[in-house]
Coordinates of C-alpha atoms and ligand atoms in Angstrom, one line a residue:
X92 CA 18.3 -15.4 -5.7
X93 CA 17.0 -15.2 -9.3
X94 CA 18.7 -12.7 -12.0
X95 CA 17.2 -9.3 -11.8
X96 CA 14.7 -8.5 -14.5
X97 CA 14.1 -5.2 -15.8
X98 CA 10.7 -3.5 -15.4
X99 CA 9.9 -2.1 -18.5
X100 CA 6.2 0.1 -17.8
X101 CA 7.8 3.9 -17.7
X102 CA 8.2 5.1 -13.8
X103 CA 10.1 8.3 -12.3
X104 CA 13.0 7.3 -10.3
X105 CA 11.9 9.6 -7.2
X106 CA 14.7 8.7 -4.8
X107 CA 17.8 6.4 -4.7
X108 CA 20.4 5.4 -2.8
X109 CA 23.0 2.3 -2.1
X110 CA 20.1 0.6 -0.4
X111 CA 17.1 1.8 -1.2
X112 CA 15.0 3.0 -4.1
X113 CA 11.7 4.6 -4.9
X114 CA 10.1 4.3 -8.2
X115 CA 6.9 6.2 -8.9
X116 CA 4.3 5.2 -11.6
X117 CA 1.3 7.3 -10.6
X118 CA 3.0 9.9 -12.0
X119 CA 0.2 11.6 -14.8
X120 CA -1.8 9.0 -14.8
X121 CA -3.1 9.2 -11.3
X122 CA -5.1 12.3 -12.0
X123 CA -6.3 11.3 -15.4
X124 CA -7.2 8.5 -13.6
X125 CA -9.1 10.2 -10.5
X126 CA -10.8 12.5 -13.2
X127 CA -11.9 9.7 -14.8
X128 CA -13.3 8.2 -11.2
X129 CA -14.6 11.0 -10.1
X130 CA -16.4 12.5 -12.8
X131 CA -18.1 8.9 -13.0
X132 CA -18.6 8.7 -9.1
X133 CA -20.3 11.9 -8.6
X134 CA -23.0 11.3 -11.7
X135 CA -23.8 8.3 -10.9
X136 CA -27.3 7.5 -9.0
X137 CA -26.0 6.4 -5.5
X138 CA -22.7 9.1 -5.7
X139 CA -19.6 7.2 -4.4
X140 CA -15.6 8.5 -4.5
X141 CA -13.3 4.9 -4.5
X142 CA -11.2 5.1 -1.1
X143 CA -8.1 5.1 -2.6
X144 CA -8.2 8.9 -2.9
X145 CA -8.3 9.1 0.7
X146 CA -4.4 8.5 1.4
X147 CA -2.9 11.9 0.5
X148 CA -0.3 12.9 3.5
X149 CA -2.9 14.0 5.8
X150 CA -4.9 10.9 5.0
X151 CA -2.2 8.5 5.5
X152 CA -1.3 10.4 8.9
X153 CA -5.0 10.2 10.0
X154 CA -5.2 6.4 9.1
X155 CA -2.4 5.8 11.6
X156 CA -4.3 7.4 14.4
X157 CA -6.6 5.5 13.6
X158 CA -4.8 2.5 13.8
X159 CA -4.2 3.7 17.6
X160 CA -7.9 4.4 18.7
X161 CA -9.2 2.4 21.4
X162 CA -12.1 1.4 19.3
X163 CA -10.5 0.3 16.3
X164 CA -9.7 -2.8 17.3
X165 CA -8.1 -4.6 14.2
X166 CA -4.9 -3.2 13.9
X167 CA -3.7 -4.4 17.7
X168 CA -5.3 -7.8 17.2
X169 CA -3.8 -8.4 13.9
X170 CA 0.0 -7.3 15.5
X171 CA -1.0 -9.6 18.1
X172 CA -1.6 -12.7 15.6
X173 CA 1.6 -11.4 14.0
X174 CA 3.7 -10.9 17.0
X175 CA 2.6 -15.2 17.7
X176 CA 3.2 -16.4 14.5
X177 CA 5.8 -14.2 12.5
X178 CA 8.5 -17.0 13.6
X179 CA 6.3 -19.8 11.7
X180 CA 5.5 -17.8 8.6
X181 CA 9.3 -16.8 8.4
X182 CA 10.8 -20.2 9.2
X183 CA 10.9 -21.0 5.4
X184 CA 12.0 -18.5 4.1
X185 CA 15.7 -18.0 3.0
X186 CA 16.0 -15.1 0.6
X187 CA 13.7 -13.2 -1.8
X188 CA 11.4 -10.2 -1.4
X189 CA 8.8 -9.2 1.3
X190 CA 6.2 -7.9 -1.1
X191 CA 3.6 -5.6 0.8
X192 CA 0.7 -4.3 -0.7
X193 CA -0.9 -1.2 0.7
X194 CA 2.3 -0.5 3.1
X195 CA 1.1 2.4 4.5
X196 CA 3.1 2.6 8.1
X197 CA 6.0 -0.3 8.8
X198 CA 5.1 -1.1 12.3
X199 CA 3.5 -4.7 11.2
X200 CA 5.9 -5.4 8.7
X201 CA 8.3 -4.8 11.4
X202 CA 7.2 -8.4 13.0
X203 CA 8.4 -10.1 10.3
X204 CA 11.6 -9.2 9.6
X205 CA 12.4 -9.6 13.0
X206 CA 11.4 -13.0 12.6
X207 CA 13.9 -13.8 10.1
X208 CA 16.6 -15.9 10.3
X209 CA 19.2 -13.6 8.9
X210 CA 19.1 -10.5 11.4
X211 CA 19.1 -7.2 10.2
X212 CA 17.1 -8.0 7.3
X213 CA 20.4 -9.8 5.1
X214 CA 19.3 -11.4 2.4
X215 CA 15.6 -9.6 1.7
X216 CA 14.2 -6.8 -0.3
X217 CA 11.6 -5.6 0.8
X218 CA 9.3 -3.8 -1.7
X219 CA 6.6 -1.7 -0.3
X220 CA 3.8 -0.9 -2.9
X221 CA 1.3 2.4 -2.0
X222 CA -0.6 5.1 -3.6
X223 CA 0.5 7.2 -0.9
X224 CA 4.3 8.1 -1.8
X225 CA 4.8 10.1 1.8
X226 CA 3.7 7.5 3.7
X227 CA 6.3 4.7 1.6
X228 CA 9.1 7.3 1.8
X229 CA 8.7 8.0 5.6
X230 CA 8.1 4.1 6.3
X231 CA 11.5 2.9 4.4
X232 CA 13.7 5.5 5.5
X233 CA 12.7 4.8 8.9
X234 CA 13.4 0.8 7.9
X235 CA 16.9 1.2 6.3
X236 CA 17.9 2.9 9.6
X237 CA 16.5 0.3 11.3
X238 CA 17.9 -2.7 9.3
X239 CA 21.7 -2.3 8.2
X240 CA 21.3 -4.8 6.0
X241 CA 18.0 -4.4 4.3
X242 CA 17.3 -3.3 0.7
X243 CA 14.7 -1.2 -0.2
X244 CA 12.6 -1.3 -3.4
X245 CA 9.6 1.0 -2.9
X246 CA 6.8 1.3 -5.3
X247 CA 4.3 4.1 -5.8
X248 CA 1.5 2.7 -7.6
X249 CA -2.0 1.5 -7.5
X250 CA -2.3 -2.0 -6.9
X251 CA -5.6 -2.7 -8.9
X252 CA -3.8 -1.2 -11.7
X253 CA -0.3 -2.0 -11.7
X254 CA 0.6 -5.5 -10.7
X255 CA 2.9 -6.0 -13.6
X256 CA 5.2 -3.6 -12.6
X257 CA 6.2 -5.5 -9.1
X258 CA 8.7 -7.6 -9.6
X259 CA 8.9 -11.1 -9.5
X260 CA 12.7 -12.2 -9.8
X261 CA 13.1 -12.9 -6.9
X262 CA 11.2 -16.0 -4.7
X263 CA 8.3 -13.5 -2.9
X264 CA 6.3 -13.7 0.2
X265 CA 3.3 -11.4 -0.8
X266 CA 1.6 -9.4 2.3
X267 CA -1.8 -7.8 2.1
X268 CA -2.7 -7.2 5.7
X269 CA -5.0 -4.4 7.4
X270 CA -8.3 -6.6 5.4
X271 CA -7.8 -4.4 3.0
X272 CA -9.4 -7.0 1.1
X273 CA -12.6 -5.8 2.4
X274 CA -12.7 -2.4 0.6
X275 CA -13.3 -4.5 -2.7
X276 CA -16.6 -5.4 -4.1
X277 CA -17.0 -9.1 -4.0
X278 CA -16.4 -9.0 -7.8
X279 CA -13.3 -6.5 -7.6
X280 CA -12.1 -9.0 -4.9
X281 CA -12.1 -11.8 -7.5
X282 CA -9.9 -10.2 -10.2
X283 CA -7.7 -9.0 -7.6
X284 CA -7.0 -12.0 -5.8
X285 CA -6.7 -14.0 -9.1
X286 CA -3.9 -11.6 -10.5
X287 CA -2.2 -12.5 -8.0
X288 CA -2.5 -16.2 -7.7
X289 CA -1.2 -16.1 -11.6
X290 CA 1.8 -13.8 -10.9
X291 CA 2.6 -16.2 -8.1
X292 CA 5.0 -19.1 -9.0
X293 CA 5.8 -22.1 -7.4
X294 CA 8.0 -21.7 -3.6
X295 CA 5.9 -17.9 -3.7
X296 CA 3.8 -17.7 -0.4
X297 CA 0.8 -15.1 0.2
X298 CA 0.1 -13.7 3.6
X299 CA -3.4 -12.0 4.0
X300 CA -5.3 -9.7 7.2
X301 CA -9.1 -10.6 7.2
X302 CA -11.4 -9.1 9.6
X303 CA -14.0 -11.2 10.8
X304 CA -18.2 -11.0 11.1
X305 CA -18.8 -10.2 15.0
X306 CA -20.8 -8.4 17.0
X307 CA -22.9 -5.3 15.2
X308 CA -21.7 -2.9 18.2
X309 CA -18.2 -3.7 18.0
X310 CA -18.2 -2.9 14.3
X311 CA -19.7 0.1 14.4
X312 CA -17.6 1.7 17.0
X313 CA -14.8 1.1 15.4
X314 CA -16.1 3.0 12.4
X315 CA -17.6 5.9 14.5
X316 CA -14.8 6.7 17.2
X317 CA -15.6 9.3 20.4
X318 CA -12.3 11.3 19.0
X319 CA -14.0 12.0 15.6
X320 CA -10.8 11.1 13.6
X321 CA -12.3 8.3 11.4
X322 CA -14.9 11.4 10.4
X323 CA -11.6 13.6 9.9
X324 CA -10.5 10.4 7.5
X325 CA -13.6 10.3 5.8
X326 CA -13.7 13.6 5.5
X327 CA -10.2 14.3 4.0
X328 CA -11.5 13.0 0.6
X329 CA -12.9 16.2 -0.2
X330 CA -10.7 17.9 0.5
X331 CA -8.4 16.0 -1.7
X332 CA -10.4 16.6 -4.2
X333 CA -10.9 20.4 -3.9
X334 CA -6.9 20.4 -4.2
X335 CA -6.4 18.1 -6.8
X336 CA -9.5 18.6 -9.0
X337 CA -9.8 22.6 -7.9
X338 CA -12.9 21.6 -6.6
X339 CA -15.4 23.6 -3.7
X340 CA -16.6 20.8 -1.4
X341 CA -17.9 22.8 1.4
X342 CA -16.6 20.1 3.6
X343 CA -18.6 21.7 6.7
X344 CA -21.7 20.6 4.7
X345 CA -21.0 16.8 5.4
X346 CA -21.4 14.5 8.1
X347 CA -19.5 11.1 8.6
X348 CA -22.2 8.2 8.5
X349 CA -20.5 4.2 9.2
X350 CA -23.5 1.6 9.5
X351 CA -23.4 -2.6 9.5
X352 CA -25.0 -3.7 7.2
X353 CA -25.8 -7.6 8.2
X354 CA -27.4 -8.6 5.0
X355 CA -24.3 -7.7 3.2
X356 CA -21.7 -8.3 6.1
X357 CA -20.1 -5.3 5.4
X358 CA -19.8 -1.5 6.9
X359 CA -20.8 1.1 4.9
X360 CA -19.1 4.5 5.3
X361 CA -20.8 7.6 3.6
X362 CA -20.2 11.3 3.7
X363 CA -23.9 12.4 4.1
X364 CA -25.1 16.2 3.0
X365 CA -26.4 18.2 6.2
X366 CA -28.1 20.7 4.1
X367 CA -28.8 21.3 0.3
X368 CA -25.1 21.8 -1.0
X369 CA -23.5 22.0 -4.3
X370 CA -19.9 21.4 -5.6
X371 CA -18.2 22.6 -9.1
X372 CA -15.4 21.2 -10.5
X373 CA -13.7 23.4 -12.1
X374 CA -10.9 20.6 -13.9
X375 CA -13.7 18.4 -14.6
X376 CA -16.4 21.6 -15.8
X377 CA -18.6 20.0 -13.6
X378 CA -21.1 21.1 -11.4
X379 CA -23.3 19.0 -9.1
X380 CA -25.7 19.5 -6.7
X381 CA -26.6 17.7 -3.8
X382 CA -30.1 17.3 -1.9
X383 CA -30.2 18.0 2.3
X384 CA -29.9 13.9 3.2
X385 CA -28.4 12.8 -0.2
X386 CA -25.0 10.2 0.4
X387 CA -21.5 10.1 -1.3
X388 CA -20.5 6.5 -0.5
X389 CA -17.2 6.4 0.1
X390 CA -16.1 3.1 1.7
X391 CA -17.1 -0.3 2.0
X392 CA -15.4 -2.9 4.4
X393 CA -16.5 -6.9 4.4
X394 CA -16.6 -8.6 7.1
X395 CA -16.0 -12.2 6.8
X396 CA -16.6 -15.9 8.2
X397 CA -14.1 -18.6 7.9
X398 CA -16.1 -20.4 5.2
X399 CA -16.8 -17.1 3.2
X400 CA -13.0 -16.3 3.2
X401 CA -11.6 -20.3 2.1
X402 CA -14.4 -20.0 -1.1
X403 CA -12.9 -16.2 -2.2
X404 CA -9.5 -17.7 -2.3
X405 CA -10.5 -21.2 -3.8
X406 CA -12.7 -18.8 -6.6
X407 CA -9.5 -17.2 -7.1
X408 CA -7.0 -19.7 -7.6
X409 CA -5.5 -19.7 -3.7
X410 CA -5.7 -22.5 -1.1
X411 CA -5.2 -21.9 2.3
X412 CA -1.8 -23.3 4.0
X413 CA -2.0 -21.8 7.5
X414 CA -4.8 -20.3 9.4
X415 CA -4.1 -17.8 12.2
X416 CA -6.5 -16.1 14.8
X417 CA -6.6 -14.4 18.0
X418 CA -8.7 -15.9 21.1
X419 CA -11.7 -14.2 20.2
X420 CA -11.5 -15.0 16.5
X421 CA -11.9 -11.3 15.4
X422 CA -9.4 -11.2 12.8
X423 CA -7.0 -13.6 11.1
X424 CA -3.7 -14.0 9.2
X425 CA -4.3 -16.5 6.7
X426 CA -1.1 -17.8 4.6
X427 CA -2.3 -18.9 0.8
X428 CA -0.3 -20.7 -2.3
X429 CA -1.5 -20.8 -5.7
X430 CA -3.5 -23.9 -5.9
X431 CA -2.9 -26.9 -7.9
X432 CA -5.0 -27.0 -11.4
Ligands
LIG55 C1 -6.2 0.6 5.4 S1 -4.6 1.1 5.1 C2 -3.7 -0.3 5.6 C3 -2.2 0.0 5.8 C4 -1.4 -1.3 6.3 N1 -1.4 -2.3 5.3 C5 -1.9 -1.8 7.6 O1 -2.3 -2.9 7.6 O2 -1.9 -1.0 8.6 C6 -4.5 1.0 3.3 C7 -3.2 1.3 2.7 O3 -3.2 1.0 1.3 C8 -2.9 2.1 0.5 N2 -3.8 2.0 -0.7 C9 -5.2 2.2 -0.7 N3 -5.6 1.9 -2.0 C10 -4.5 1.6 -2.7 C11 -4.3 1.2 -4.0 N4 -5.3 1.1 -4.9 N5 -3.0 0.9 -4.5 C12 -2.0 1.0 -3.6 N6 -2.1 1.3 -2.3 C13 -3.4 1.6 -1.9 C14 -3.2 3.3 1.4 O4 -2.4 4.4 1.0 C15 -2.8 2.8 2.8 O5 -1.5 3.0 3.1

């Protein structure tokens, strides 16, 4: 393993112990920042709220229900790919860090460190990065019981934002699974995937979930489940920010709206006013009012083909060194290194 650098950017050390440690940058940035998003998202013409916001605790418990629907197919047919090919993505790899961005729960990251050679996770750190610091906390303690041998460096921060403070010491398989890929904009996509490709260095491997285009009906059940918890989801985001912006979203006001858009390949997911509403935010000495109808777009996930996927990555710097599917081709695990210039 490399030496250990220090990370300079300025963090609160939330928790640590012998084999784990949580370091928090969102600190009071995060709501400058969401002032900042919000302010911008609900004067603009088509009103939108990015979909980060919607992982506080309750939205990070709701998102693993989700992940359990019967509908939502993606998270069972990306643990399936997993649980087939963990053993080939692990094979070369001897020591370094597991890097996961987006964590959320541990149950796929579970696959892989089973694969390992070492049992018990010897040799590895594994350095879960999320916005949402209960859902990292509750994920690694439940790891380091699991794994007596596993270290632990979680990281609170936002991964568009913060790249620089994960660090790269060590050799680093990067994860970024769930295609939570598609919640960026095509051009968002691009700056993401090419930070990146340039913090990766040679040996460094990059393991990514992609959902697939398929059939309109498929896609839009799995975005408008019979148990109404993917409207609960949507939904949440209000009431984030009436908490954290002292805000008086009538959330009753709002429906859950998820459509496929085929021209774009993407679903669109909106919070749609039932009646004429308004909302005044108090922290932001805002007040906005919204038309019976009107939208507040809060989500967008792309689909994507084989060929759509390989030019993103070749845009961004990142060739493709394994491709991975189930038998219905719905999602894949695709494994990437920084290409050769
Ligand atoms: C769709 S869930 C996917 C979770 C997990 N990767 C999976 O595949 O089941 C997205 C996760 O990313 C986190 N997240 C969303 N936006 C983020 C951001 N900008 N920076 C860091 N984490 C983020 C959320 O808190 C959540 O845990």
């Amino acid at each position: 393993m490399k030496k250990n650098r220090k990370v300079t950017m300025e963090h609160q050390q939330s928790y640590k112990s012998p084999r784990l440690e949580i370091r928090n940058y969102l600190t009071d940035s995060f709501s400058n920042e969401m002032s900042k998003d919000i302010f911008t998202g609900l004067t603009a013409d088509q009103k939108f709220i990015p979909s980060k916001y919607f992982y506080d605790e309750r939205g990070s418990i709701l998102y693993k229900q989700i992940c359990k629907l019967p509908e939502y197919y993606q998270t069972c047919t990306e643990l399936s790919i997993l649980e087939d090919a963990s053993a080939v993505f692990m094979e070369p790899f001897e020591s370094g860090d597991l890097v996961e961005l987006g964590s959320g729960a541990n149950w796929k990251i579970c696959k892989l460190i089973d694969a390992a050679k070492e049992p018990q996770g010897e040799n590895m750190r594994y350095v879960p990065v999320d916005v949402s610091e209960s859902a990292l906390v509750a994920a690694s303690v439940d790891l380091i019981n699991k794994y007596q041998k596993l270290e632990i460096l979680g990281i609170v921060a936002d991964y568009t934002r913060h790249m620089n403070v994960i660090p790269s010491d060590f050799s680093r398989l990067i994860i970024f699974l769930g295609s939570s890929i598609g919640n960026f904009s095509e051009e968002a996509s691009q700056i993401f995937l090419r930070t990146i490709a340039n913090s990766m260095t040679p040996g460094d491997r990059f393991l990514i979930g992609l959902d697939m285009i398929k059939q309109k009906t498929v896609l839009e059940a799995a975005y408008n489940d019979s148990q109404g918890v993917t409207s609960e989801f949507n939904k949440n985001v209000l009431h984030v920010i009436n908490r954290e912006l002292n805000a008086d979203f009538d959330v009753s006001a709002f429906d859950h709206v998820a459509f496929y858009k085929e021209e774009k390949e993407q679903v669109e997911i909106h919070l749609q006013a039932n009646q004429r509403t308004s909302v005044e935010i108090k922290d932001l000495n805002l007040s906005v009012p919204i038309e019976e109808g009107e939208t507040i777009h809060t989500e967008i996930c792309r689909k994507f083909s084989k060929g759509s996927a390989i030019k993103m990555f070749s845009e961004a710097g990142l060739s493709v060194e394994q491709w991975f599917t189930d038998p219905k081709g719905w999602f894949s695990l695709v494994e990437l290194v920084k290409s050769r210039v």
